[in-house]
Amino acid sequence: MMPARTEAIRAAARRLLEAGRVDAVIGYTQGTIPLRAQPFIAYTPEECDKLIWSSFCGGNLASIASGRTDRVAVVAQGCVSRNLNGLVHEKRIKRENLYIIGVPCLGMLDQRKVEAKLMGRNIETLKSDPEEDLGGIVITGCNSTRECFVEFIKRRDVKRDNCYTCMHRNPVGADEVVAEPVSETAGGDIDAVAAPWARFDADRRWDEFTKNFEDCIRCHACRDVCPLCYCTTCFVDESNPQWCGKTQDPADVQTFHILRAFHCAGRCTDCGACETACPQGIKMRRLTSMLEKDVRAKWGHEPGMDCDTKPPLSTYRPDDPEDHFK
Amino acid sequence: MQYKILSKDSLAGFVEALSKEYTVYAPKRDKKVPNKMVWKVLEADETPTFEFVNTEMSPKDFVFPQSECMMRFKAEGKEAMVLKPVEMDTERRVLLNVRPCDAKGLSFMDMIFCQDEQTNDVYWRDKRERTVMIGLACNNPCPSCFCLEANCGPHHEAGLDILMVDLGVNLLVKPLTERGKSIAASLPDAEAGEPERAAIIKRHAEDAMKKTFSTERVEQRSLMELYNLPYWERVCETCINCGTCTFVCPTCHCFDIQDEMPANGDTGRRVRNWDYCMAPLFTLHTSGHNPRGKKVARVRQRFMHKYKYIPMKRGGEVGCVGCGRCVRLCPVNIDIRDVINAMNAPDATAEGREV
């Protein structure tokens, strides 16, 4: 049986394209290997049959919508809808050109955690991917001598880290939603992610930060998958003047991550796409969590809750109490 | 060729003997990320694992480091801007349990880095000569592997000094070069029947691999016909233009050379870093013109390079060994097998929208 969200997404997409309401629908299609979904753009009602929703739609489709000038519908869970609002605010896309097909989200799964449960065995199929939050997925596979296995893995054991502490699982400002609303938060404590950093002294913070990013290969997938990173030329690619070295020296790697994180501070929706995209499995949120916690604590701001509110770090007021602004 | 046998029980002794002459590296499970395999030094009391598909990163950076200082120079004084070669690293190393696809990757890149007298990259050649490759045949290829289609295979021997096949309790050892023979010389000879068992395992591994793409028409089609396929527009629209596919690839070899000058005017260095065809800066000319200014041109380049330009220049050899890393690690799951199939499809033009 086709999962309910998939069926409803296809119906909505088909209706929008048939009515000429949009030129394209940005969603996901089945990945080419188990535990993957592939971003996919449907231009015709027929192509809508390829759209799916699964537990592995862990990228961020707002980055694909960003900068487009045609009329697009975007399939968006809570975090992605907030990124779309942010992009409207930052004039990367016009609201009248955008249609948000909202998906109340039960949390995405982390393929690395699933693979770890199967320790070295080849995953051939994801047999069952139910939509219940507390359900489980069924994985099967065989080795070359046809010794086969079937494994049941509870969804709650293999969710992506950010999905445990999600604060807005229902889409914000969607033009329509394809399922009944789910409980608004995932139940985890978002502030707890940053808590260790507050306890560490400066030396320990630097030490932890250095260790966290030591395996970075600077493929820049974290940047490229992020809807907040849309500069025409990123500061790490600028060659005249060159702000940042190209090497693997810790100073160059760290400069990239620190500056990128600060560019995103107060705009990040904690969608987790950067961590999902990283081929090295680096925990990017260890850096962003503290920045976002500060933004929540100091200004009570949650990014992307509407299209109008300015992110605090891009706001200037003449009565700012900080002396260095005057 | 005389087959040898190495029991897993006596592996520690074998590694210890190697360690006298070489630093021994092997795939190990990463402590930080679940199920991730990384190349690390095998410590004296450690035995390598045999339960893994492959490492996340190919071992190409042992020979072609991501960042490599080639020369140093002084910024001021009499010797200003005189480039002086750096002292070469002298470590002799063994890569133990390297997969056949990765070994083929290095032997493929020999053709690029050391083509002839004029094109003979000393940085590559030096490290390649100092690196012994002891392969571990792949008995359980995973669904993202397609080495057979890429002129390689789960028990391929190219680029290896020794190929080992896991027979369960023992490893069948097949020395392939003089260096490999001398390393394996002290091991007992394999008993009759053991090479046959390895041959059956090889057949099983090959049979388990589903054929996923074909390249007949890619070979026949003209370069310009492939270049102009509207299909490229379709592939590029979800590509995020990151460098993951190229960085994890055992045959991608593009680099950028930069001179770095420290702010205090002290000694500068000439350093070469991996670069990638997906980056807009990669082809940006000093004039400001960029021949691959659009994303679609950059995405097309990667696939055309591997499956058309390289075969045209290198007698049909493809620039891909089918390790499947780009399939597994692409953040948006662009699957090179789908792309090659589209390049090969009779109606490939119908697949895409008009550009």
mmCIF file of N, CA, C and O in Angstrom, chain A residues 31-33 36-41 43 47 64 112 115-116 119-120 122-124 143-145 211 214-215 217-221 223-225 237 239 242 245-249 277 279-281, chain B residues 29 32-36 53 56-57 66-67 139-144 204-205 208 234 237-238 240-244 247 258 260 269 271 273 276 281 327-329 331-335 337-338 353:
data_model
loop_
_atom_site.group_PDB
_atom_site.id
_atom_site.type_symbol
_atom_site.label_atom_id
_atom_site.label_comp_id
_atom_site.label_asym_id
_atom_site.label_seq_id
_atom_site.Cartn_x
_atom_site.Cartn_y
_atom_site.Cartn_z
ATOM 1 N N GLY A 31 15.304 6.825 -3.936
ATOM 2 C CA GLY A 31 16.746 6.813 -4.171
ATOM 3 C C GLY A 31 17.159 5.574 -4.941
ATOM 4 O O GLY A 31 16.388 4.621 -5.071
ATOM 5 N N THR A 32 18.395 5.580 -5.450
ATOM 6 C CA THR A 32 18.843 4.439 -6.250
ATOM 7 C C THR A 32 19.380 3.314 -5.379
ATOM 8 O O THR A 32 19.619 2.219 -5.864
ATOM 9 N N ILE A 33 19.633 3.599 -4.112
ATOM 10 C CA ILE A 33 20.050 2.549 -3.185
ATOM 11 C C ILE A 33 19.188 2.682 -1.932
ATOM 12 O O ILE A 33 18.607 3.744 -1.689
ATOM 13 N N ARG A 36 17.994 5.939 0.892
ATOM 14 C CA ARG A 36 18.218 7.232 0.238
ATOM 15 C C ARG A 36 16.943 7.691 -0.465
ATOM 16 O O ARG A 36 16.177 6.875 -0.984
ATOM 17 N N ALA A 37 16.758 9.005 -0.466
ATOM 18 C CA ALA A 37 15.741 9.616 -1.315
ATOM 19 C C ALA A 37 16.474 10.649 -2.164
ATOM 20 O O ALA A 37 17.488 11.210 -1.737
ATOM 21 N N GLN A 38 15.962 10.878 -3.354
ATOM 22 C CA GLN A 38 16.664 11.737 -4.315
ATOM 23 C C GLN A 38 15.808 12.971 -4.581
ATOM 24 O O GLN A 38 14.623 12.812 -4.895
ATOM 25 N N PRO A 39 16.329 14.157 -4.452
ATOM 26 C CA PRO A 39 15.531 15.325 -4.854
ATOM 27 C C PRO A 39 15.090 15.169 -6.306
ATOM 28 O O PRO A 39 15.859 14.665 -7.138
ATOM 29 N N PHE A 40 13.878 15.572 -6.583
ATOM 30 C CA PHE A 40 13.326 15.360 -7.929
ATOM 31 C C PHE A 40 12.376 16.507 -8.250
ATOM 32 O O PHE A 40 11.593 16.939 -7.401
ATOM 33 N N ILE A 41 12.451 16.996 -9.481
ATOM 34 C CA ILE A 41 11.576 18.098 -9.878
ATOM 35 C C ILE A 41 10.586 17.586 -10.923
ATOM 36 O O ILE A 41 10.996 17.111 -11.991
ATOM 37 N N TYR A 43 7.797 18.321 -13.662
ATOM 38 C CA TYR A 43 7.339 19.427 -14.518
ATOM 39 C C TYR A 43 5.980 19.125 -15.143
ATOM 40 O O TYR A 43 5.327 20.014 -15.661
ATOM 41 N N GLU A 47 4.833 13.154 -14.336
ATOM 42 C CA GLU A 47 6.045 12.991 -13.524
ATOM 43 C C GLU A 47 5.751 12.965 -12.025
ATOM 44 O O GLU A 47 6.586 12.533 -11.238
ATOM 45 N N ILE A 64 17.111 24.016 -3.289
ATOM 46 C CA ILE A 64 16.868 23.847 -4.728
ATOM 47 C C ILE A 64 15.894 24.923 -5.225
ATOM 48 O O ILE A 64 15.998 25.406 -6.351
ATOM 49 N N ARG A 112 23.432 6.355 8.494
ATOM 50 C CA ARG A 112 24.644 5.837 9.147
ATOM 51 C C ARG A 112 24.293 5.038 10.401
ATOM 52 O O ARG A 112 24.923 4.037 10.714
ATOM 53 N N GLU A 115 22.939 1.730 9.242
ATOM 54 C CA GLU A 115 24.040 0.877 8.775
ATOM 55 C C GLU A 115 24.854 0.331 9.956
ATOM 56 O O GLU A 115 25.277 -0.819 9.943
ATOM 57 N N ALA A 116 25.026 1.166 10.972
ATOM 58 C CA ALA A 116 25.806 0.739 12.129
ATOM 59 C C ALA A 116 25.124 -0.432 12.833
ATOM 60 O O ALA A 116 25.783 -1.314 13.380
ATOM 61 N N MET A 119 26.182 -3.572 11.062
ATOM 62 C CA MET A 119 27.630 -3.814 11.099
ATOM 63 C C MET A 119 28.202 -4.625 9.926
ATOM 64 O O MET A 119 28.393 -5.839 10.016
ATOM 65 N N GLY A 120 28.455 -3.949 8.842
ATOM 66 C CA GLY A 120 29.181 -4.579 7.744
ATOM 67 C C GLY A 120 28.331 -5.418 6.795
ATOM 68 O O GLY A 120 28.817 -5.839 5.763
ATOM 69 N N ASN A 122 25.538 -6.143 3.987
ATOM 70 C CA ASN A 122 25.020 -5.367 2.861
ATOM 71 C C ASN A 122 23.512 -5.198 2.951
ATOM 72 O O ASN A 122 22.783 -6.177 3.062
ATOM 73 N N ILE A 123 23.079 -3.957 2.860
ATOM 74 C CA ILE A 123 21.644 -3.682 2.868
ATOM 75 C C ILE A 123 21.158 -3.698 1.428
ATOM 76 O O ILE A 123 21.650 -2.943 0.595
ATOM 77 N N GLU A 124 20.213 -4.565 1.139
ATOM 78 C CA GLU A 124 19.704 -4.627 -0.234
ATOM 79 C C GLU A 124 18.371 -3.916 -0.394
ATOM 80 O O GLU A 124 18.126 -3.259 -1.397
ATOM 81 N N ASN A 143 24.377 -11.990 1.480
ATOM 82 C CA ASN A 143 25.753 -11.926 1.001
ATOM 83 C C ASN A 143 25.869 -12.743 -0.285
ATOM 84 O O ASN A 143 24.871 -13.270 -0.785
ATOM 85 N N SER A 144 27.088 -12.871 -0.819
ATOM 86 C CA SER A 144 27.230 -13.464 -2.145
ATOM 87 C C SER A 144 26.908 -14.951 -2.161
ATOM 88 O O SER A 144 26.681 -15.536 -3.208
ATOM 89 N N THR A 145 26.911 -15.602 -0.989
ATOM 90 C CA THR A 145 26.529 -17.015 -0.965
ATOM 91 C C THR A 145 25.074 -17.191 -0.531
ATOM 92 O O THR A 145 24.671 -18.255 -0.083
ATOM 93 N N LYS A 211 38.838 18.905 17.484
ATOM 94 C CA LYS A 211 38.642 17.460 17.292
ATOM 95 C C LYS A 211 37.438 17.198 16.397
ATOM 96 O O LYS A 211 37.447 16.325 15.551
ATOM 97 N N GLU A 214 38.338 17.786 12.676
ATOM 98 C CA GLU A 214 39.650 17.377 12.157
ATOM 99 C C GLU A 214 39.553 16.478 10.920
ATOM 100 O O GLU A 214 40.501 16.363 10.158
ATOM 101 N N ASP A 215 38.426 15.837 10.706
ATOM 102 C CA ASP A 215 38.301 14.943 9.541
ATOM 103 C C ASP A 215 37.693 15.630 8.320
ATOM 104 O O ASP A 215 37.432 14.990 7.300
ATOM 105 N N ILE A 217 37.068 17.225 4.908
ATOM 106 C CA ILE A 217 37.826 17.164 3.652
ATOM 107 C C ILE A 217 37.540 18.386 2.769
ATOM 108 O O ILE A 217 37.948 18.448 1.617
ATOM 109 N N ARG A 218 36.801 19.314 3.299
ATOM 110 C CA ARG A 218 36.487 20.557 2.581
ATOM 111 C C ARG A 218 35.841 20.320 1.214
ATOM 112 O O ARG A 218 36.136 21.015 0.245
ATOM 113 N N CYS A 219 34.959 19.351 1.180
ATOM 114 C CA CYS A 219 34.171 19.149 -0.045
ATOM 115 C C CYS A 219 33.098 20.233 -0.133
ATOM 116 O O CYS A 219 32.508 20.445 -1.178
ATOM 117 N N HIS A 220 32.827 20.879 1.018
ATOM 118 C CA HIS A 220 31.853 21.967 1.098
ATOM 119 C C HIS A 220 30.412 21.515 0.870
ATOM 120 O O HIS A 220 29.549 22.324 0.544
ATOM 121 N N ALA A 221 30.150 20.206 1.043
ATOM 122 C CA ALA A 221 28.779 19.717 0.890
ATOM 123 C C ALA A 221 27.861 20.352 1.932
ATOM 124 O O ALA A 221 26.706 20.654 1.646
ATOM 125 N N ARG A 223 27.944 23.307 3.121
ATOM 126 C CA ARG A 223 27.594 24.641 2.624
ATOM 127 C C ARG A 223 26.627 24.541 1.439
ATOM 128 O O ARG A 223 25.639 25.257 1.363
ATOM 129 N N ASP A 224 26.937 23.628 0.532
ATOM 130 C CA ASP A 224 26.186 23.585 -0.721
ATOM 131 C C ASP A 224 24.771 23.036 -0.546
ATOM 132 O O ASP A 224 23.891 23.306 -1.361
ATOM 133 N N VAL A 225 24.563 22.244 0.502
ATOM 134 C CA VAL A 225 23.230 21.685 0.713
ATOM 135 C C VAL A 225 22.374 22.639 1.556
ATOM 136 O O VAL A 225 21.173 22.486 1.662
ATOM 137 N N ASP A 237 35.758 30.675 -1.677
ATOM 138 C CA ASP A 237 36.085 30.540 -3.098
ATOM 139 C C ASP A 237 36.612 31.838 -3.698
ATOM 140 O O ASP A 237 37.144 31.851 -4.810
ATOM 141 N N SER A 239 38.908 34.521 -4.845
ATOM 142 C CA SER A 239 40.344 34.391 -5.069
ATOM 143 C C SER A 239 41.062 35.738 -5.123
ATOM 144 O O SER A 239 42.281 35.790 -5.155
ATOM 145 N N GLN A 242 42.011 36.677 -1.567
ATOM 146 C CA GLN A 242 41.732 35.351 -1.030
ATOM 147 C C GLN A 242 41.665 35.431 0.489
ATOM 148 O O GLN A 242 42.649 35.716 1.143
ATOM 149 N N GLY A 245 42.721 30.154 3.110
ATOM 150 C CA GLY A 245 43.608 29.233 2.405
ATOM 151 C C GLY A 245 42.863 28.012 1.901
ATOM 152 O O GLY A 245 41.787 27.687 2.381
ATOM 153 N N LYS A 246 43.477 27.335 0.937
ATOM 154 C CA LYS A 246 42.813 26.186 0.295
ATOM 155 C C LYS A 246 43.240 24.856 0.894
ATOM 156 O O LYS A 246 42.819 23.810 0.419
ATOM 157 N N THR A 247 44.121 24.884 1.866
ATOM 158 C CA THR A 247 44.735 23.637 2.312
ATOM 159 C C THR A 247 43.914 22.927 3.388
ATOM 160 O O THR A 247 42.876 23.407 3.827
ATOM 161 N N GLN A 248 44.460 21.793 3.799
ATOM 162 C CA GLN A 248 43.860 21.028 4.890
ATOM 163 C C GLN A 248 44.422 21.435 6.239
ATOM 164 O O GLN A 248 44.133 20.778 7.235
ATOM 165 N N ASP A 249 45.225 22.468 6.274
ATOM 166 C CA ASP A 249 45.746 22.922 7.562
ATOM 167 C C ASP A 249 44.569 23.249 8.476
ATOM 168 O O ASP A 249 43.583 23.843 8.029
ATOM 169 N N ALA A 277 24.526 15.495 4.819
ATOM 170 C CA ALA A 277 25.307 15.575 3.584
ATOM 171 C C ALA A 277 26.778 15.231 3.795
ATOM 172 O O ALA A 277 27.448 14.801 2.866
ATOM 173 N N PRO A 279 30.130 13.677 4.030
ATOM 174 C CA PRO A 279 30.616 12.318 3.773
ATOM 175 C C PRO A 279 31.475 11.783 4.912
ATOM 176 O O PRO A 279 31.730 10.592 4.988
ATOM 177 N N GLN A 280 31.923 12.670 5.788
ATOM 178 C CA GLN A 280 32.781 12.261 6.887
ATOM 179 C C GLN A 280 32.024 12.099 8.202
ATOM 180 O O GLN A 280 32.609 11.763 9.216
ATOM 181 N N GLY A 281 30.730 12.394 8.185
ATOM 182 C CA GLY A 281 29.932 12.227 9.398
ATOM 183 C C GLY A 281 30.256 13.237 10.489
ATOM 184 O O GLY A 281 30.124 12.941 11.680
ATOM 185 N N ARG B 29 37.712 0.661 12.023
ATOM 186 C CA ARG B 29 36.445 1.305 12.331
ATOM 187 C C ARG B 29 36.710 2.616 13.070
ATOM 188 O O ARG B 29 37.487 2.636 14.028
ATOM 189 N N LYS B 32 34.659 7.736 16.098
ATOM 190 C CA LYS B 32 33.673 8.808 16.267
ATOM 191 C C LYS B 32 32.363 8.553 15.537
ATOM 192 O O LYS B 32 31.300 8.904 16.024
ATOM 193 N N VAL B 33 32.446 7.991 14.323
ATOM 194 C CA VAL B 33 31.252 7.865 13.491
ATOM 195 C C VAL B 33 30.905 6.388 13.303
ATOM 196 O O VAL B 33 31.762 5.607 12.875
ATOM 197 N N PRO B 34 29.660 6.003 13.619
ATOM 198 C CA PRO B 34 29.304 4.594 13.512
ATOM 199 C C PRO B 34 29.496 4.055 12.098
ATOM 200 O O PRO B 34 29.164 4.729 11.117
ATOM 201 N N ASN B 35 30.053 2.862 12.016
ATOM 202 C CA ASN B 35 30.168 2.124 10.754
ATOM 203 C C ASN B 35 31.041 2.789 9.702
ATOM 204 O O ASN B 35 31.005 2.400 8.551
ATOM 205 N N LYS B 36 31.829 3.780 10.111
ATOM 206 C CA LYS B 36 32.695 4.431 9.136
ATOM 207 C C LYS B 36 34.078 3.777 9.198
ATOM 208 O O LYS B 36 34.614 3.577 10.280
ATOM 209 N N VAL B 53 32.946 -3.172 4.123
ATOM 210 C CA VAL B 53 32.749 -3.069 2.675
ATOM 211 C C VAL B 53 33.950 -2.334 2.078
ATOM 212 O O VAL B 53 34.704 -2.890 1.299
ATOM 213 N N GLU B 56 35.576 4.917 3.785
ATOM 214 C CA GLU B 56 34.815 6.057 3.264
ATOM 215 C C GLU B 56 35.637 6.812 2.227
ATOM 216 O O GLU B 56 35.170 7.143 1.153
ATOM 217 N N MET B 57 36.894 7.073 2.568
ATOM 218 C CA MET B 57 37.790 7.754 1.632
ATOM 219 C C MET B 57 38.666 6.708 0.960
ATOM 220 O O MET B 57 39.113 5.761 1.606
ATOM 221 N N GLN B 66 45.838 15.405 -0.038
ATOM 222 C CA GLN B 66 44.900 16.487 -0.354
ATOM 223 C C GLN B 66 45.595 17.839 -0.352
ATOM 224 O O GLN B 66 45.281 18.700 -1.171
ATOM 225 N N SER B 67 46.521 18.034 0.581
ATOM 226 C CA SER B 67 47.353 19.249 0.567
ATOM 227 C C SER B 67 48.806 18.806 0.638
ATOM 228 O O SER B 67 49.165 18.033 1.521
ATOM 229 N N ASN B 139 34.580 -10.204 -1.232
ATOM 230 C CA ASN B 139 33.725 -11.398 -1.357
ATOM 231 C C ASN B 139 32.245 -11.051 -1.359
ATOM 232 O O ASN B 139 31.427 -11.844 -1.818
ATOM 233 N N ASN B 140 31.906 -9.898 -0.811
ATOM 234 C CA ASN B 140 30.502 -9.494 -0.735
ATOM 235 C C ASN B 140 30.308 -8.076 -1.269
ATOM 236 O O ASN B 140 30.133 -7.139 -0.498
ATOM 237 N N PRO B 141 30.330 -7.916 -2.579
ATOM 238 C CA PRO B 141 30.154 -6.555 -3.114
ATOM 239 C C PRO B 141 28.805 -5.984 -2.670
ATOM 240 O O PRO B 141 27.837 -6.735 -2.546
ATOM 241 N N CYS B 142 28.772 -4.695 -2.419
ATOM 242 C CA CYS B 142 27.528 -4.114 -1.921
ATOM 243 C C CYS B 142 26.705 -3.559 -3.093
ATOM 244 O O CYS B 142 27.207 -3.444 -4.209
ATOM 245 N N PRO B 143 25.426 -3.217 -2.856
ATOM 246 C CA PRO B 143 24.561 -2.821 -3.973
ATOM 247 C C PRO B 143 25.019 -1.572 -4.724
ATOM 248 O O PRO B 143 24.598 -1.358 -5.856
ATOM 249 N N SER B 144 25.879 -0.776 -4.110
ATOM 250 C CA SER B 144 26.337 0.414 -4.840
ATOM 251 C C SER B 144 27.629 0.152 -5.610
ATOM 252 O O SER B 144 28.167 1.037 -6.260
ATOM 253 N N HIS B 204 31.249 -16.474 -7.092
ATOM 254 C CA HIS B 204 30.068 -16.066 -6.314
ATOM 255 C C HIS B 204 29.959 -14.549 -6.221
ATOM 256 O O HIS B 204 28.889 -13.973 -6.367
ATOM 257 N N ALA B 205 31.117 -13.924 -5.940
ATOM 258 C CA ALA B 205 31.116 -12.457 -5.783
ATOM 259 C C ALA B 205 30.695 -11.791 -7.091
ATOM 260 O O ALA B 205 29.894 -10.859 -7.098
ATOM 261 N N ALA B 208 27.023 -12.275 -7.832
ATOM 262 C CA ALA B 208 26.117 -11.513 -6.960
ATOM 263 C C ALA B 208 25.954 -10.069 -7.427
ATOM 264 O O ALA B 208 25.059 -9.358 -6.981
ATOM 265 N N ARG B 234 18.809 18.015 -16.810
ATOM 266 C CA ARG B 234 18.023 17.286 -15.804
ATOM 267 C C ARG B 234 18.912 16.805 -14.645
ATOM 268 O O ARG B 234 18.502 16.825 -13.492
ATOM 269 N N GLU B 237 19.995 19.802 -12.251
ATOM 270 C CA GLU B 237 19.078 20.644 -11.480
ATOM 271 C C GLU B 237 19.008 20.263 -9.995
ATOM 272 O O GLU B 237 18.646 21.088 -9.172
ATOM 273 N N THR B 238 19.366 19.030 -9.644
ATOM 274 C CA THR B 238 19.388 18.702 -8.213
ATOM 275 C C THR B 238 20.812 18.619 -7.662
ATOM 276 O O THR B 238 21.000 18.516 -6.454
ATOM 277 N N ILE B 240 24.154 19.734 -6.138
ATOM 278 C CA ILE B 240 24.439 20.933 -5.341
ATOM 279 C C ILE B 240 25.850 21.461 -5.613
ATOM 280 O O ILE B 240 26.287 22.408 -4.962
ATOM 281 N N ASN B 241 26.553 20.814 -6.562
ATOM 282 C CA ASN B 241 27.886 21.285 -6.950
ATOM 283 C C ASN B 241 28.900 21.237 -5.811
ATOM 284 O O ASN B 241 29.825 22.050 -5.763
ATOM 285 N N CYS B 242 28.725 20.308 -4.879
ATOM 286 C CA CYS B 242 29.749 20.142 -3.848
ATOM 287 C C CYS B 242 30.863 19.281 -4.431
ATOM 288 O O CYS B 242 30.769 18.821 -5.564
ATOM 289 N N GLY B 243 31.886 19.040 -3.675
ATOM 290 C CA GLY B 243 32.996 18.254 -4.211
ATOM 291 C C GLY B 243 33.017 16.824 -3.723
ATOM 292 O O GLY B 243 33.982 16.098 -3.965
ATOM 293 N N THR B 244 31.959 16.383 -3.050
ATOM 294 C CA THR B 244 32.014 15.065 -2.416
ATOM 295 C C THR B 244 32.378 13.948 -3.392
ATOM 296 O O THR B 244 33.280 13.156 -3.133
ATOM 297 N N PHE B 247 36.059 14.068 -4.328
ATOM 298 C CA PHE B 247 37.005 13.868 -3.236
ATOM 299 C C PHE B 247 37.040 12.413 -2.778
ATOM 300 O O PHE B 247 38.079 11.914 -2.361
ATOM 301 N N GLN B 258 49.030 26.624 -5.491
ATOM 302 C CA GLN B 258 49.003 28.008 -5.006
ATOM 303 C C GLN B 258 50.300 28.342 -4.289
ATOM 304 O O GLN B 258 50.887 27.480 -3.645
ATOM 305 N N GLU B 260 51.615 30.414 -1.221
ATOM 306 C CA GLU B 260 51.087 31.037 -0.007
ATOM 307 C C GLU B 260 52.183 31.845 0.669
ATOM 308 O O GLU B 260 53.288 31.352 0.887
ATOM 309 N N ARG B 269 55.287 29.219 0.748
ATOM 310 C CA ARG B 269 55.312 27.840 0.263
ATOM 311 C C ARG B 269 54.457 27.689 -0.985
ATOM 312 O O ARG B 269 53.478 28.402 -1.179
ATOM 313 N N VAL B 271 52.041 25.106 -2.640
ATOM 314 C CA VAL B 271 51.295 23.954 -2.143
ATOM 315 C C VAL B 271 50.277 23.509 -3.191
ATOM 316 O O VAL B 271 49.700 24.327 -3.905
ATOM 317 N N ASN B 273 46.772 21.406 -3.834
ATOM 318 C CA ASN B 273 45.572 20.920 -3.146
ATOM 319 C C ASN B 273 44.639 20.269 -4.152
ATOM 320 O O ASN B 273 44.576 20.688 -5.308
ATOM 321 N N TYR B 276 38.311 20.489 -7.763
ATOM 322 C CA TYR B 276 37.230 19.671 -8.322
ATOM 323 C C TYR B 276 36.440 20.424 -9.378
ATOM 324 O O TYR B 276 36.210 21.613 -9.269
ATOM 325 N N LEU B 281 35.153 28.111 -9.363
ATOM 326 C CA LEU B 281 36.492 28.692 -9.418
ATOM 327 C C LEU B 281 37.469 27.833 -10.224
ATOM 328 O O LEU B 281 38.476 28.321 -10.735
ATOM 329 N N VAL B 327 28.184 7.047 -5.358
ATOM 330 C CA VAL B 327 26.761 6.688 -5.270
ATOM 331 C C VAL B 327 26.306 6.752 -3.813
ATOM 332 O O VAL B 327 25.258 7.300 -3.491
ATOM 333 N N ARG B 328 27.132 6.182 -2.940
ATOM 334 C CA ARG B 328 26.750 6.109 -1.526
ATOM 335 C C ARG B 328 26.814 7.461 -0.831
ATOM 336 O O ARG B 328 26.032 7.746 0.061
ATOM 337 N N LEU B 329 27.780 8.298 -1.229
ATOM 338 C CA LEU B 329 28.031 9.496 -0.431
ATOM 339 C C LEU B 329 27.532 10.784 -1.063
ATOM 340 O O LEU B 329 27.600 11.847 -0.436
ATOM 341 N N PRO B 331 25.331 13.685 -1.526
ATOM 342 C CA PRO B 331 24.268 14.178 -0.642
ATOM 343 C C PRO B 331 22.882 14.151 -1.292
ATOM 344 O O PRO B 331 21.877 14.130 -0.592
ATOM 345 N N VAL B 332 22.824 14.180 -2.623
ATOM 346 C CA VAL B 332 21.505 14.173 -3.275
ATOM 347 C C VAL B 332 21.313 12.914 -4.131
ATOM 348 O O VAL B 332 20.410 12.861 -4.960
ATOM 349 N N ASN B 333 22.155 11.906 -3.857
ATOM 350 C CA ASN B 333 21.992 10.580 -4.484
ATOM 351 C C ASN B 333 21.966 10.627 -6.015
ATOM 352 O O ASN B 333 21.182 9.939 -6.654
ATOM 353 N N ILE B 334 22.804 11.474 -6.613
ATOM 354 C CA ILE B 334 22.978 11.372 -8.061
ATOM 355 C C ILE B 334 23.818 10.124 -8.291
ATOM 356 O O ILE B 334 24.894 9.971 -7.721
ATOM 357 N N ASP B 335 23.280 9.210 -9.098
ATOM 358 C CA ASP B 335 23.893 7.893 -9.259
ATOM 359 C C ASP B 335 24.563 7.824 -10.629
ATOM 360 O O ASP B 335 23.887 7.880 -11.659
ATOM 361 N N ARG B 337 25.581 5.527 -12.276
ATOM 362 C CA ARG B 337 25.074 4.439 -13.130
ATOM 363 C C ARG B 337 23.855 4.901 -13.919
ATOM 364 O O ARG B 337 23.689 4.564 -15.093
ATOM 365 N N ASP B 338 23.019 5.706 -13.280
ATOM 366 C CA ASP B 338 21.862 6.267 -13.995
ATOM 367 C C ASP B 338 22.329 7.206 -15.107
ATOM 368 O O ASP B 338 21.761 7.246 -16.194
ATOM 369 N N ARG B 353 14.641 17.965 -20.800
ATOM 370 C CA ARG B 353 13.938 19.097 -21.401
ATOM 371 C C ARG B 353 14.931 19.808 -22.308
ATOM 372 O O ARG B 353 16.139 19.707 -22.140
#
